[in-house]
Structures are given as C-alpha cells and as structure tokens.
Amino acid sequence: MKTRTRFAPSPTGYMHIGNLRTALYEYLIAKASGGDFILRIEDTDQKRYVEGAVDIIYNTLKTVGIRWDEGPDVGGDFGPYVQSERKDLYAPYAHKLVELGGAHYCFCGEREEQVDEEGNEIICKFEDPCKKIPLEEAKKRIAAGEPYVIRQTINKTGKSKYEDKVYGLIEIDYDELDEGVLLKSDGFPTYNFANVIDDHLMGITHVVRGNEYLPSTPKYNLMYDTFGWQRPVYVHLPPVMKDAQHKLSKRNGDASFQDLVAKGYLPEAIINYIALLGWNPGTEEEIFSIAELAKIFSVERLNKSPAIFDIVKLTWMNGMYIRALPAERFHQLAQPYYKDVPAFVDQEALSRTLQPRIETLTQISEQIDFIVALPAFQAELYANKKMKTDAAVARANLPAIREVLAGQIEWNNDALFAALKALAEKLGVKNGQILYPARIALSGKETTPGGATEIAVILGREETLRRLDAAIAALN
Ligand code: GLU
C-alpha cells in the first residue's frame, strides 16, 4: 500500500519549530517510500483563527522545499483539504457511530474543554450519565428540538493497547479515557472526532504527530475499530525542548521559523538542523539537503528522548551553509543588509570578504559598520604588541603606505598585498608594521572582516586614500 502522510496544522500565524519538524518528518516518511504527503488545514477552532496564517503555512513549507501532493491549493481526490469546508461531512459519521454503539446523544451541554497552559487537552475520566438514556428516547428528545451533542461512549473496563513506532507498546486503562464530545451542538466536530474521520477518508496510512496525543490515541482507535476501519500506523514525536525542563514554545517567546529567518538563518540550514532534532542518520554525517534526507530517512532511527534546540549548533551549521552558497547567491542574500552601504563601496568585493567569515546573515550589519561610518579616531588602537606597532610606528609608516597605494594601478587584493609587502621590505620593517596600521586607519576597528588590502579593495581607491589622509592628520 502506498504510504500517505499528512500535515494538519492549525493556522495560528507562525510556524513553530516543533510543527515544522513534524511536517518535515511526515514529508520524509512519505517520500522515503515513494508515497504521498498531504496538507490539511485544521481551521475549525475559529477562536484561534489568524488572518493570513494559511499563507504562512504555504510559504514556510515551500521555502524549505516541502512540496505537498494534495492540499487546499493543489487539490486532489480526497478534498476538500480545509476542515471548515468539510463541516457537513462529519455529522452523518457521528450519527452512524451512535448506531454502532461507539457514541451516544448527550443533553447536558458541552462542558468547558480542559486545557493545560500549552493549550493541550487535559485528559479526564469523565463518564457521561446520558449514555444510559435509551437510544429511542434520545431520538425522541432530539426530534422534539432539544439541543444535544454527540459524545464518545467508552466501556470503562480493560486496557487499550496499541503499538507506536517511536514509543513502542502503549497501554492505557479504558477507565482513564474521557467520554468527550465528538460533535458539538452547532454541528461542528471536535478535533478528537475530525482527525479520525479525516485521516480515514483521506486514506492516511501513517499518523505522525506530537507525543501529547499518545494518551488520546486509544479513543481514536476505539472509533476506527467500531467503524471497522483499519487503524493507521502511529508515529508520535517527542517534544523539541528549549532546555531539560521546558518545551520550546512560541507562546513563551521562543523562535519560530519566521523569527530564525529574520535573524539571518538560511531555510536550508534550519531544515537540516531540524531534521536532526530527534532523528539520526546512523553515521557521523550531519549536512543533508532535503532531497538527500528523503532518500535515507527511516522511522526506525527516530529517537524518543526529547531533543534540545541548540542555537549554537544551528549557528555553526548555518555558517557551513553560508560558505557553501554560490557567490552570486550570497551576494543576493546580503543585499538587504547593504542598504546603508555608501556608493563608493565595491559590493562584490565586500560579499567575497564576508561570505567565509559569517555564520548568520544578520552578522553582516555588525561586520560592516565601519564601512558605513568610520568610527571616531582612537590612537590607542594602533598599539599591538604582536604586530610590534603603536601610534609612533603608524605615524612613521602611513605616509609611505599612502604613497604606494596612491600610485597603485591595479586595485585588487593580490596587487595591493604585493605592493605593501614590497614596501615593508624596502623600509626594512615587518609586514605587520605596514598592514596593521593600514587596517586600523581604514577601519577604526581592531577586528575586521579581512585584512588591510581586502578592506582597501572594498572601499575603493578614493575612500582608501581619504581615510589614510584622515589618520595621518589625526596622528600628527
Ligand atoms: N491541528 C492539530 C495540531 O496542530 C493536528 C494534530 C494532528 O496531527 O493530528 O496540533
């Protein structure tokens, strides 16, 4: 049977890192066996509905290279793929489940759903007195116009068992399970009902979701069994943690995918890093494109211990990806950070210098501040023991440096470097006694991306000579 997985996000307005990982694993599980990946939007919780949120889901998945075979925009044979458009389809199944003995009519209203601070449903052991009302009597009350909901009926004796691909055998006493609402009085299904109906009707073979659903899965299994439908394979994922105690959570201000992109992380690095949060390839290798992952991913290598989101590791990985970009692509990605760069700057030279030296795109801003505006003169900066320089050395050498550079015809790093080395030789001083003062004069900073000659190329001849003149004047 062809594998069919689905990503069923609620449109909340951002892509939580844990959700993106779920989507990725669903996609990879399908693709690793030539299966289909389906996108279903679960928008029935109107309280949580956020304008534009569906576009964020589309854009995030597209940006990281997750393509869906069926979904609201691309269609498919099992639509509609937006839950609110499926509204009319649930009630007949709910009534059928009543007939089959897996649910009953309830006249006590809805009871507030109990949720914890993360918004997850709290499982309680509620046993509904209405399940004792004989079906014929219940039907009469409904015919007479009495409002009702449909609740799941659970025989509270014995143990429920199922096999999870990550957590193994799960056993839960039926007594623990809540006789929760499946169909509300307004005809809308609850998540607990809709997920079963939708997954069945869409032919989903593998249900992949967060481990917070482990304890409610026995309720879903009861429904699959009562309808006589095949249960899906379950793959529950451990949470992505911020530290040993806390889940990573957008509600607590932790980064979403969008935040990370805004902080200068590349989508391909983020997705590579996320893939390793709970899965390992079984080798030392860590750098994978999504296409490579789709070839080697296996459910067996998923880990049930929670993974800690390590921004230092992600930053390292992002640096690897930045260095591997084609030069033109890096130059393109750097453009938003070059907004304030003056016209005299050779932007391509700037990109060439930056690309090997940064780990996130936002680091560009701090690296180029001295290009945008030369910091105020500080004589102490010229002092450097290792380079054997100080303000006096700078005062002595800068005029000769200026003269050599002013006479330079070829303005590229190799030529400038050779010229300044030749100058050091001619003056009988160390290279550092030429290059270091030049770098300070051109940048006004102790640490810069690249050395004096790289900076000179970036600044161009005129600005280079202007900055040298200013330093010579300030030192005298
Ligand atoms: N809409 C649910 C969520 O965002 C989907 C859970 C599931 O995959 O069934 O948590």
Short mmCIF file of C-alpha atoms and ligand atoms in Angstrom, two decimals:
data_model
loop_
_atom_site.label_atom_id
_atom_site.label_comp_id
_atom_site.label_asym_id
_atom_site.label_seq_id
_atom_site.Cartn_x
_atom_site.Cartn_y
_atom_site.Cartn_z
CA MET A 1 0.00 0.00 0.00
CA LYS A 2 1.27 3.46 -0.86
CA THR A 3 2.30 5.46 2.18
CA ARG A 4 0.16 8.55 2.76
CA THR A 5 1.05 11.04 5.48
CA ARG A 6 -0.48 14.37 6.28
CA PHE A 7 0.47 17.61 7.94
CA ALA A 8 -2.57 19.07 9.67
CA PRO A 9 -1.62 22.46 11.08
CA SER A 10 -3.99 24.88 12.69
CA PRO A 11 -3.49 28.34 11.20
CA THR A 12 -2.01 30.16 14.18
CA GLY A 13 0.03 32.78 12.35
CA TYR A 14 3.56 31.38 12.65
CA MET A 15 5.38 28.13 12.14
CA HIS A 16 6.52 26.70 15.42
CA ILE A 17 9.82 24.79 15.14
CA GLY A 18 8.18 21.63 16.53
CA ASN A 19 5.42 21.84 13.91
CA LEU A 20 7.88 22.33 11.12
CA ARG A 21 9.79 19.26 12.29
CA THR A 22 6.53 17.27 12.31
CA ALA A 23 5.80 18.42 8.76
CA LEU A 24 9.33 17.51 7.69
CA TYR A 25 9.17 14.01 9.17
CA GLU A 26 5.75 13.40 7.62
CA TYR A 27 7.08 14.52 4.28
CA LEU A 28 10.21 12.38 4.59
CA ILE A 29 8.32 9.29 5.73
CA ALA A 30 6.10 9.56 2.65
CA LYS A 31 8.89 10.36 0.23
CA ALA A 32 11.31 7.72 1.54
CA SER A 33 8.87 5.10 0.23
CA GLY A 34 7.57 6.95 -2.81
CA GLY A 35 4.36 7.89 -1.01
CA ASP A 36 2.19 11.00 -0.90
CA PHE A 37 2.30 13.90 1.51
CA ILE A 38 -0.96 15.73 2.12
CA LEU A 39 -1.58 19.17 3.55
CA ARG A 40 -4.80 19.61 5.51
CA ILE A 41 -5.67 22.88 7.21
CA GLU A 42 -7.41 22.38 10.56
CA ASP A 43 -9.21 25.66 10.92
CA THR A 44 -12.34 24.66 12.82
CA ASP A 45 -11.20 26.34 16.01
CA GLN A 46 -12.41 29.77 14.97
CA LYS A 47 -11.19 31.34 18.22
CA ARG A 48 -7.63 30.67 17.17
CA TYR A 49 -8.08 31.76 13.57
CA VAL A 50 -5.50 34.31 12.41
CA GLU A 51 -5.76 36.27 9.16
CA GLY A 52 -3.03 35.36 6.65
CA ALA A 53 -1.97 32.34 8.67
CA VAL A 54 -2.62 29.84 5.90
CA ASP A 55 -0.24 31.73 3.61
CA ILE A 56 2.44 31.49 6.29
CA ILE A 57 1.99 27.71 6.27
CA TYR A 58 2.22 27.55 2.45
CA ASN A 59 5.21 29.87 2.31
CA THR A 60 7.14 28.14 5.06
CA LEU A 61 6.73 24.70 3.53
CA LYS A 62 7.62 25.98 0.06
CA THR A 63 10.64 27.88 1.34
CA VAL A 64 12.14 24.79 2.97
CA GLY A 65 11.37 22.59 -0.04
CA ILE A 66 8.47 20.56 1.36
CA ARG A 67 6.04 20.00 -1.52
CA TRP A 68 2.60 18.55 -0.91
CA ASP A 69 0.94 16.20 -3.37
CA GLU A 70 -2.56 17.12 -2.24
CA GLY A 71 -3.81 20.16 -0.41
CA PRO A 72 -6.18 23.12 -0.44
CA ASP A 73 -4.40 24.93 -3.27
CA VAL A 74 -3.31 21.98 -5.42
CA GLY A 75 -6.43 19.88 -4.90
CA GLY A 76 -6.52 16.08 -5.01
CA ASP A 77 -9.01 13.20 -4.96
CA PHE A 78 -9.72 13.36 -1.24
CA GLY A 79 -10.73 17.01 -0.75
CA PRO A 80 -11.75 19.41 0.46
CA TYR A 81 -8.49 19.84 2.35
CA VAL A 82 -9.65 22.67 4.59
CA GLN A 83 -11.53 21.37 7.60
CA SER A 84 -14.13 24.15 7.73
CA GLU A 85 -15.12 23.20 4.15
CA ARG A 86 -15.68 19.62 5.32
CA LYS A 87 -18.13 20.62 8.01
CA ASP A 88 -21.19 18.79 6.61
CA LEU A 89 -19.38 15.55 6.24
CA TYR A 90 -18.90 14.76 9.93
CA ALA A 91 -22.44 14.60 11.34
CA PRO A 92 -23.52 11.50 9.37
CA TYR A 93 -20.48 9.64 10.68
CA ALA A 94 -21.21 10.77 14.22
CA HIS A 95 -24.80 9.50 13.99
CA LYS A 96 -23.54 6.29 12.45
CA LEU A 97 -21.16 5.84 15.37
CA VAL A 98 -24.15 6.23 17.72
CA GLU A 99 -25.94 3.46 15.83
CA LEU A 100 -22.83 1.27 16.09
CA GLY A 101 -22.66 1.81 19.87
CA GLY A 102 -19.44 3.83 19.83
CA ALA A 103 -21.13 7.11 20.77
CA HIS A 104 -24.32 8.47 22.28
CA TYR A 105 -26.51 11.55 22.40
CA CYS A 106 -25.94 13.81 25.37
CA PHE A 107 -28.19 16.59 26.59
CA CYS A 108 -26.05 18.10 29.33
CA GLY A 109 -24.28 20.56 27.10
CA GLU A 110 -20.68 20.85 26.16
CA ARG A 111 -18.69 21.32 29.39
CA GLU A 112 -15.67 23.58 29.03
CA GLU A 113 -12.86 21.71 27.40
CA GLN A 114 -9.99 21.47 29.85
CA VAL A 115 -6.61 22.55 28.55
CA ASP A 116 -3.21 22.93 30.17
CA GLU A 117 -1.00 26.02 29.81
CA GLU A 118 0.36 24.77 26.49
CA GLY A 119 -3.18 24.56 25.16
CA ASN A 120 -3.25 20.76 25.13
CA GLU A 121 -6.37 18.99 26.16
CA ILE A 122 -6.30 17.57 29.67
CA ILE A 123 -7.50 14.02 29.66
CA CYS A 124 -10.05 13.44 32.36
CA LYS A 125 -12.01 10.34 33.24
CA PHE A 126 -15.43 11.79 32.59
CA GLU A 127 -18.20 9.20 32.36
CA ASP A 128 -21.36 10.66 30.91
CA PRO A 129 -24.68 9.85 32.66
CA CYS A 130 -26.53 10.44 29.36
CA LYS A 131 -25.12 7.24 27.92
CA LYS A 132 -27.75 5.41 29.97
CA ILE A 133 -30.61 7.13 28.09
CA PRO A 134 -32.11 4.52 25.74
CA LEU A 135 -31.43 5.41 22.11
CA GLU A 136 -35.13 5.55 21.15
CA GLU A 137 -35.82 8.02 23.95
CA ALA A 138 -32.83 10.16 22.99
CA LYS A 139 -34.02 10.27 19.38
CA LYS A 140 -37.47 11.43 20.53
CA ARG A 141 -35.94 14.27 22.54
CA ILE A 142 -33.89 15.32 19.52
CA ALA A 143 -36.97 15.17 17.28
CA ALA A 144 -38.72 17.42 19.81
CA GLY A 145 -35.99 20.01 19.26
CA GLU A 146 -33.88 19.52 22.37
CA PRO A 147 -30.24 20.61 21.80
CA TYR A 148 -27.71 17.79 22.02
CA VAL A 149 -24.12 16.87 21.48
CA ILE A 150 -22.69 13.51 20.49
CA ARG A 151 -20.23 12.04 22.95
CA GLN A 152 -17.98 9.06 22.66
CA THR A 153 -19.10 6.00 24.59
CA ILE A 154 -16.34 4.19 26.38
CA ASN A 155 -16.69 0.85 28.07
CA LYS A 156 -14.58 1.65 31.10
CA THR A 157 -13.19 -1.82 31.75
CA GLY A 158 -9.96 -3.33 30.48
CA LYS A 159 -6.89 -1.94 28.81
CA SER A 160 -6.32 -0.32 25.48
CA LYS A 161 -3.20 -1.37 23.61
CA TYR A 162 -1.50 -0.09 20.53
CA GLU A 163 1.95 -0.04 19.05
CA ASP A 164 3.66 3.27 18.42
CA LYS A 165 6.63 3.35 16.06
CA VAL A 166 8.66 5.54 18.39
CA TYR A 167 7.36 4.75 21.87
CA GLY A 168 6.62 1.06 21.41
CA LEU A 169 3.69 -0.63 23.11
CA ILE A 170 1.30 1.85 24.71
CA GLU A 171 -1.16 0.51 27.28
CA ILE A 172 -3.80 2.71 28.83
CA ASP A 173 -6.75 1.71 31.04
CA TYR A 174 -10.06 2.46 29.37
CA ASP A 175 -11.07 3.89 32.72
CA GLU A 176 -8.64 6.78 32.07
CA LEU A 177 -10.45 7.90 28.95
CA ASP A 178 -12.86 10.79 28.80
CA GLU A 179 -16.28 10.37 27.18
CA GLY A 180 -15.61 13.55 25.27
CA VAL A 181 -17.71 15.45 22.75
CA LEU A 182 -17.33 14.32 19.15
CA LEU A 183 -19.95 16.53 17.54
CA LYS A 184 -20.91 19.86 19.10
CA SER A 185 -24.43 21.26 19.24
CA ASP A 186 -23.64 23.55 16.30
CA GLY A 187 -22.79 20.51 14.18
CA PHE A 188 -19.03 21.18 14.23
CA PRO A 189 -16.82 18.22 15.05
CA THR A 190 -14.20 18.40 17.77
CA TYR A 191 -10.59 17.68 16.89
CA ASN A 192 -10.94 14.30 18.58
CA PHE A 193 -13.57 13.26 16.05
CA ALA A 194 -12.47 15.14 12.95
CA ASN A 195 -8.94 13.75 12.98
CA VAL A 196 -10.26 10.17 12.78
CA ILE A 197 -12.80 10.87 10.06
CA ASP A 198 -10.41 12.95 8.00
CA ASP A 199 -7.48 10.57 8.32
CA HIS A 200 -9.68 7.66 7.33
CA LEU A 201 -11.40 9.39 4.42
CA MET A 202 -8.06 10.70 3.14
CA GLY A 203 -6.53 7.24 3.27
CA ILE A 204 -3.79 8.30 5.67
CA THR A 205 -1.56 5.33 6.44
CA HIS A 206 0.85 6.94 8.93
CA VAL A 207 -0.27 9.47 11.52
CA VAL A 208 2.73 11.48 12.70
CA ARG A 209 2.21 13.98 15.50
CA GLY A 210 3.41 15.25 18.85
CA ASN A 211 3.56 12.87 21.81
CA GLU A 212 0.88 14.92 23.58
CA TYR A 213 -1.52 12.81 21.53
CA LEU A 214 -0.25 9.48 22.89
CA PRO A 215 -2.89 9.30 25.67
CA SER A 216 -5.86 10.20 23.46
CA THR A 217 -4.99 7.78 20.68
CA PRO A 218 -6.85 4.88 22.40
CA LYS A 219 -10.04 6.93 21.93
CA TYR A 220 -9.31 7.25 18.22
CA ASN A 221 -8.58 3.54 17.99
CA LEU A 222 -11.96 2.74 19.52
CA MET A 223 -13.59 4.70 16.73
CA TYR A 224 -11.52 3.09 13.97
CA ASP A 225 -12.41 -0.31 15.41
CA THR A 226 -16.12 0.45 15.81
CA PHE A 227 -16.37 1.71 12.23
CA GLY A 228 -14.46 -1.38 11.11
CA TRP A 229 -11.72 0.80 9.63
CA GLN A 230 -8.02 -0.01 9.62
CA ARG A 231 -6.05 1.88 12.26
CA PRO A 232 -3.17 3.96 10.88
CA VAL A 233 0.45 3.40 11.86
CA TYR A 234 1.25 5.82 14.71
CA VAL A 235 4.46 7.80 14.92
CA HIS A 236 4.45 10.04 17.99
CA LEU A 237 7.29 12.52 18.25
CA PRO A 238 8.99 13.74 21.42
CA PRO A 239 8.81 17.49 22.01
CA VAL A 240 11.52 19.90 20.92
CA MET A 241 12.90 21.36 24.14
CA LYS A 242 14.41 24.72 24.98
CA ASP A 243 16.26 23.13 27.91
CA ALA A 244 15.94 19.99 30.00
CA GLN A 245 12.70 21.18 31.62
CA HIS A 246 10.93 23.43 29.13
CA LYS A 247 9.38 22.81 25.77
CA LEU A 248 10.30 25.19 23.00
CA SER A 249 7.21 27.31 22.67
CA LYS A 250 6.29 30.32 20.62
CA ARG A 251 3.90 31.30 23.39
CA ASN A 252 6.91 31.78 25.66
CA GLY A 253 8.67 33.88 23.08
CA ASP A 254 10.86 31.15 21.60
CA ALA A 255 11.85 31.44 17.98
CA SER A 256 9.54 30.35 15.19
CA PHE A 257 10.78 29.54 11.69
CA GLN A 258 9.98 33.10 10.64
CA ASP A 259 11.97 34.52 13.56
CA LEU A 260 15.00 32.43 12.64
CA VAL A 261 14.87 33.56 9.02
CA ALA A 262 14.63 37.16 10.21
CA LYS A 263 17.71 36.53 12.35
CA GLY A 264 19.71 35.57 9.28
CA TYR A 265 19.40 31.77 9.22
CA LEU A 266 19.02 30.08 5.84
CA PRO A 267 15.92 27.90 5.36
CA GLU A 268 18.05 25.00 4.10
CA ALA A 269 20.23 25.14 7.24
CA ILE A 270 17.18 25.36 9.52
CA ILE A 271 15.55 22.35 7.91
CA ASN A 272 18.81 20.35 8.03
CA TYR A 273 19.21 21.16 11.70
CA ILE A 274 15.57 20.39 12.50
CA ALA A 275 15.85 17.01 10.76
CA LEU A 276 18.47 16.01 13.34
CA LEU A 277 16.29 17.02 16.31
CA GLY A 278 15.02 13.56 17.09
CA TRP A 279 16.37 11.60 14.15
CA ASN A 280 19.88 10.48 13.26
CA PRO A 281 21.26 9.00 10.07
CA GLY A 282 23.32 6.40 11.93
CA THR A 283 26.54 7.95 10.59
CA GLU A 284 28.72 10.91 11.57
CA GLU A 285 27.43 12.90 8.64
CA GLU A 286 25.35 15.95 9.53
CA ILE A 287 24.90 18.02 6.42
CA PHE A 288 21.89 16.91 4.36
CA SER A 289 19.69 18.56 1.80
CA ILE A 290 16.01 17.76 1.99
CA ALA A 291 16.37 15.66 -1.18
CA GLU A 292 19.12 13.60 0.45
CA LEU A 293 17.03 13.20 3.58
CA ALA A 294 14.12 11.94 1.51
CA LYS A 295 16.33 9.11 0.29
CA ILE A 296 17.70 7.97 3.63
CA PHE A 297 15.02 8.79 6.20
CA SER A 298 13.66 5.93 8.24
CA VAL A 299 11.17 5.85 11.09
CA GLU A 300 13.37 3.31 12.88
CA ARG A 301 16.00 5.95 13.51
CA LEU A 302 13.63 8.32 15.30
CA ASN A 303 14.54 8.88 18.91
CA LYS A 304 12.05 9.01 21.75
CA SER A 305 14.13 11.17 24.06
CA PRO A 306 13.31 14.86 23.76
CA ALA A 307 15.74 16.89 21.67
CA ILE A 308 17.09 20.20 22.88
CA PHE A 309 17.11 23.01 20.38
CA ASP A 310 20.70 24.22 20.37
CA ILE A 311 21.07 27.61 18.71
CA VAL A 312 24.88 27.34 18.84
CA LYS A 313 24.78 24.18 16.77
CA LEU A 314 22.28 25.69 14.35
CA THR A 315 24.50 28.76 14.01
CA TRP A 316 27.51 26.58 13.23
CA MET A 317 25.51 24.67 10.64
CA ASN A 318 24.23 27.91 9.15
CA GLY A 319 27.84 29.05 8.74
CA MET A 320 28.57 25.87 6.79
CA TYR A 321 25.62 26.58 4.52
CA ILE A 322 26.60 30.22 4.02
CA ARG A 323 30.11 29.22 2.99
CA ALA A 324 28.77 26.66 0.55
CA LEU A 325 26.50 29.14 -1.26
CA PRO A 326 27.41 30.14 -4.81
CA ALA A 327 28.99 33.62 -4.59
CA GLU A 328 26.17 35.28 -6.57
CA ARG A 329 23.55 33.78 -4.27
CA PHE A 330 25.34 35.03 -1.18
CA HIS A 331 25.65 38.46 -2.77
CA GLN A 332 21.92 38.45 -3.43
CA LEU A 333 21.06 37.39 0.13
CA ALA A 334 23.36 40.08 1.52
CA GLN A 335 21.58 42.87 -0.37
CA PRO A 336 19.06 43.78 2.38
CA TYR A 337 21.99 44.31 4.74
CA TYR A 338 23.78 46.61 2.29
CA LYS A 339 21.05 49.27 2.35
CA ASP A 340 23.25 51.85 4.11
CA VAL A 341 26.47 50.96 2.36
CA PRO A 342 27.89 54.08 0.64
CA ALA A 343 28.16 54.27 -3.15
CA PHE A 344 31.99 54.10 -3.17
CA VAL A 345 31.95 50.53 -1.85
CA ASP A 346 32.73 47.62 -4.17
CA GLN A 347 29.84 45.45 -3.04
CA GLU A 348 31.05 42.33 -4.79
CA ALA A 349 34.41 42.57 -3.07
CA LEU A 350 32.53 43.11 0.17
CA SER A 351 30.50 39.92 -0.35
CA ARG A 352 33.65 37.96 -1.22
CA THR A 353 35.23 39.09 2.04
CA LEU A 354 32.17 38.45 4.20
CA GLN A 355 30.99 35.08 2.91
CA PRO A 356 33.73 32.95 4.52
CA ARG A 357 33.56 34.91 7.78
CA ILE A 358 29.97 34.99 8.97
CA GLU A 359 27.59 32.39 10.41
CA THR A 360 24.31 34.29 10.11
CA LEU A 361 23.31 36.93 7.60
CA THR A 362 22.50 39.42 10.36
CA GLN A 363 26.17 39.36 11.34
CA ILE A 364 26.76 41.33 8.14
CA SER A 365 25.49 44.50 9.82
CA GLU A 366 28.00 44.37 12.67
CA GLN A 367 30.81 43.39 10.31
CA ILE A 368 30.31 46.35 8.00
CA ASP A 369 29.51 49.14 10.45
CA PHE A 370 32.96 50.71 9.89
CA ILE A 371 32.34 50.80 6.16
CA VAL A 372 29.09 52.67 6.59
CA ALA A 373 30.70 55.15 9.00
CA LEU A 374 34.36 55.31 10.06
CA PRO A 375 34.49 55.20 13.89
CA ALA A 376 35.99 58.20 15.69
CA PHE A 377 39.81 58.23 15.73
CA GLN A 378 41.47 56.40 18.65
CA ALA A 379 45.30 56.50 18.79
CA GLU A 380 45.41 53.51 21.22
CA LEU A 381 44.08 51.20 18.54
CA TYR A 382 47.42 51.38 16.74
CA ALA A 383 49.17 49.71 19.68
CA ASN A 384 49.59 45.97 19.10
CA LYS A 385 52.41 44.03 20.75
CA LYS A 386 52.24 41.04 18.46
CA MET A 387 52.44 43.22 15.36
CA LYS A 388 55.09 45.41 17.00
CA THR A 389 53.18 48.55 16.21
CA ASP A 390 51.91 51.60 18.02
CA ALA A 391 50.89 55.14 17.16
CA ALA A 392 54.52 56.13 16.51
CA VAL A 393 55.03 53.28 14.02
CA ALA A 394 51.77 54.24 12.34
CA ARG A 395 52.80 57.90 12.20
CA ALA A 396 56.10 56.84 10.56
CA ASN A 397 54.68 54.34 8.06
CA LEU A 398 51.27 55.63 6.99
CA PRO A 399 52.57 58.36 4.64
CA ALA A 400 54.63 55.78 2.71
CA ILE A 401 51.65 53.41 2.64
CA ARG A 402 49.51 56.21 1.24
CA GLU A 403 52.09 56.96 -1.41
CA VAL A 404 52.36 53.36 -2.54
CA LEU A 405 48.60 52.94 -2.69
CA ALA A 406 48.10 56.23 -4.50
CA GLY A 407 50.46 55.02 -7.21
CA GLN A 408 48.84 51.63 -7.49
CA ILE A 409 47.33 50.95 -10.89
CA GLU A 410 45.78 47.54 -10.34
CA TRP A 411 43.27 47.75 -7.48
CA ASN A 412 42.79 44.18 -6.32
CA ASN A 413 43.78 42.27 -3.24
CA ASP A 414 46.75 40.42 -4.70
CA ALA A 415 48.25 43.52 -6.25
CA LEU A 416 47.75 45.68 -3.16
CA PHE A 417 49.09 43.00 -0.86
CA ALA A 418 52.21 42.54 -3.02
CA ALA A 419 52.76 46.31 -3.10
CA LEU A 420 52.55 46.69 0.68
CA LYS A 421 54.80 43.70 1.26
CA ALA A 422 57.34 45.20 -1.07
CA LEU A 423 57.08 48.43 0.90
CA ALA A 424 57.78 46.59 4.18
CA GLU A 425 60.82 45.02 2.60
CA LYS A 426 62.03 48.35 1.25
CA LEU A 427 61.63 50.04 4.63
CA GLY A 428 63.13 47.06 6.46
CA VAL A 429 60.10 46.66 8.73
CA LYS A 430 57.83 43.71 9.45
CA ASN A 431 54.77 43.18 7.21
CA GLY A 432 52.56 43.70 10.25
CA GLN A 433 54.06 47.14 10.82
CA ILE A 434 52.64 48.16 7.47
CA LEU A 435 49.46 46.09 7.25
CA TYR A 436 48.23 46.59 10.80
CA PRO A 437 48.39 50.40 10.88
CA ALA A 438 46.80 50.45 7.42
CA ARG A 439 43.95 48.29 8.63
CA ILE A 440 43.32 50.49 11.68
CA ALA A 441 43.43 53.63 9.57
CA LEU A 442 40.93 52.20 7.11
CA SER A 443 38.55 50.68 9.62
CA GLY A 444 38.98 52.35 13.03
CA LYS A 445 38.41 48.85 14.49
CA GLU A 446 40.55 46.14 15.98
CA THR A 447 38.75 43.29 14.31
CA THR A 448 37.55 43.49 10.74
CA PRO A 449 36.44 41.05 8.08
CA GLY A 450 39.63 40.64 6.10
CA GLY A 451 42.94 42.46 6.26
CA ALA A 452 44.05 45.94 5.18
CA THR A 453 44.23 45.18 1.48
CA GLU A 454 40.84 43.46 1.36
CA ILE A 455 39.33 46.48 3.07
CA ALA A 456 41.09 48.80 0.62
CA VAL A 457 39.55 46.89 -2.28
CA ILE A 458 36.10 47.14 -0.68
CA LEU A 459 36.47 50.89 0.00
CA GLY A 460 37.91 51.71 -3.42
CA ARG A 461 40.91 53.91 -4.12
CA GLU A 462 39.41 57.29 -3.32
CA GLU A 463 37.90 56.39 0.02
CA THR A 464 41.04 54.45 0.97
CA LEU A 465 43.24 57.47 0.36
CA ARG A 466 40.77 59.74 2.12
CA ARG A 467 40.79 57.54 5.24
CA LEU A 468 44.60 57.30 5.19
CA ASP A 469 44.85 61.10 4.96
CA ALA A 470 42.47 61.48 7.88
CA ALA A 471 44.52 59.03 10.01
CA ILE A 472 47.81 60.73 9.12
CA ALA A 473 46.34 64.10 10.08
CA ALA A 474 44.93 62.76 13.35
CA LEU A 475 48.23 61.10 14.35
CA ASN A 476 50.26 64.27 13.85
N1 GLU B 1 -4.25 20.52 14.19
C1 GLU B 1 -3.55 19.66 15.10
C2 GLU B 1 -2.38 20.40 15.66
O1 GLU B 1 -1.97 21.41 15.09
C3 GLU B 1 -3.09 18.43 14.34
C4 GLU B 1 -2.65 17.31 15.16
C5 GLU B 1 -2.54 16.07 14.27
O2 GLU B 1 -1.56 15.98 13.54
O3 GLU B 1 -3.47 15.27 14.26
O4 GLU B 1 -1.89 20.04 16.72
#
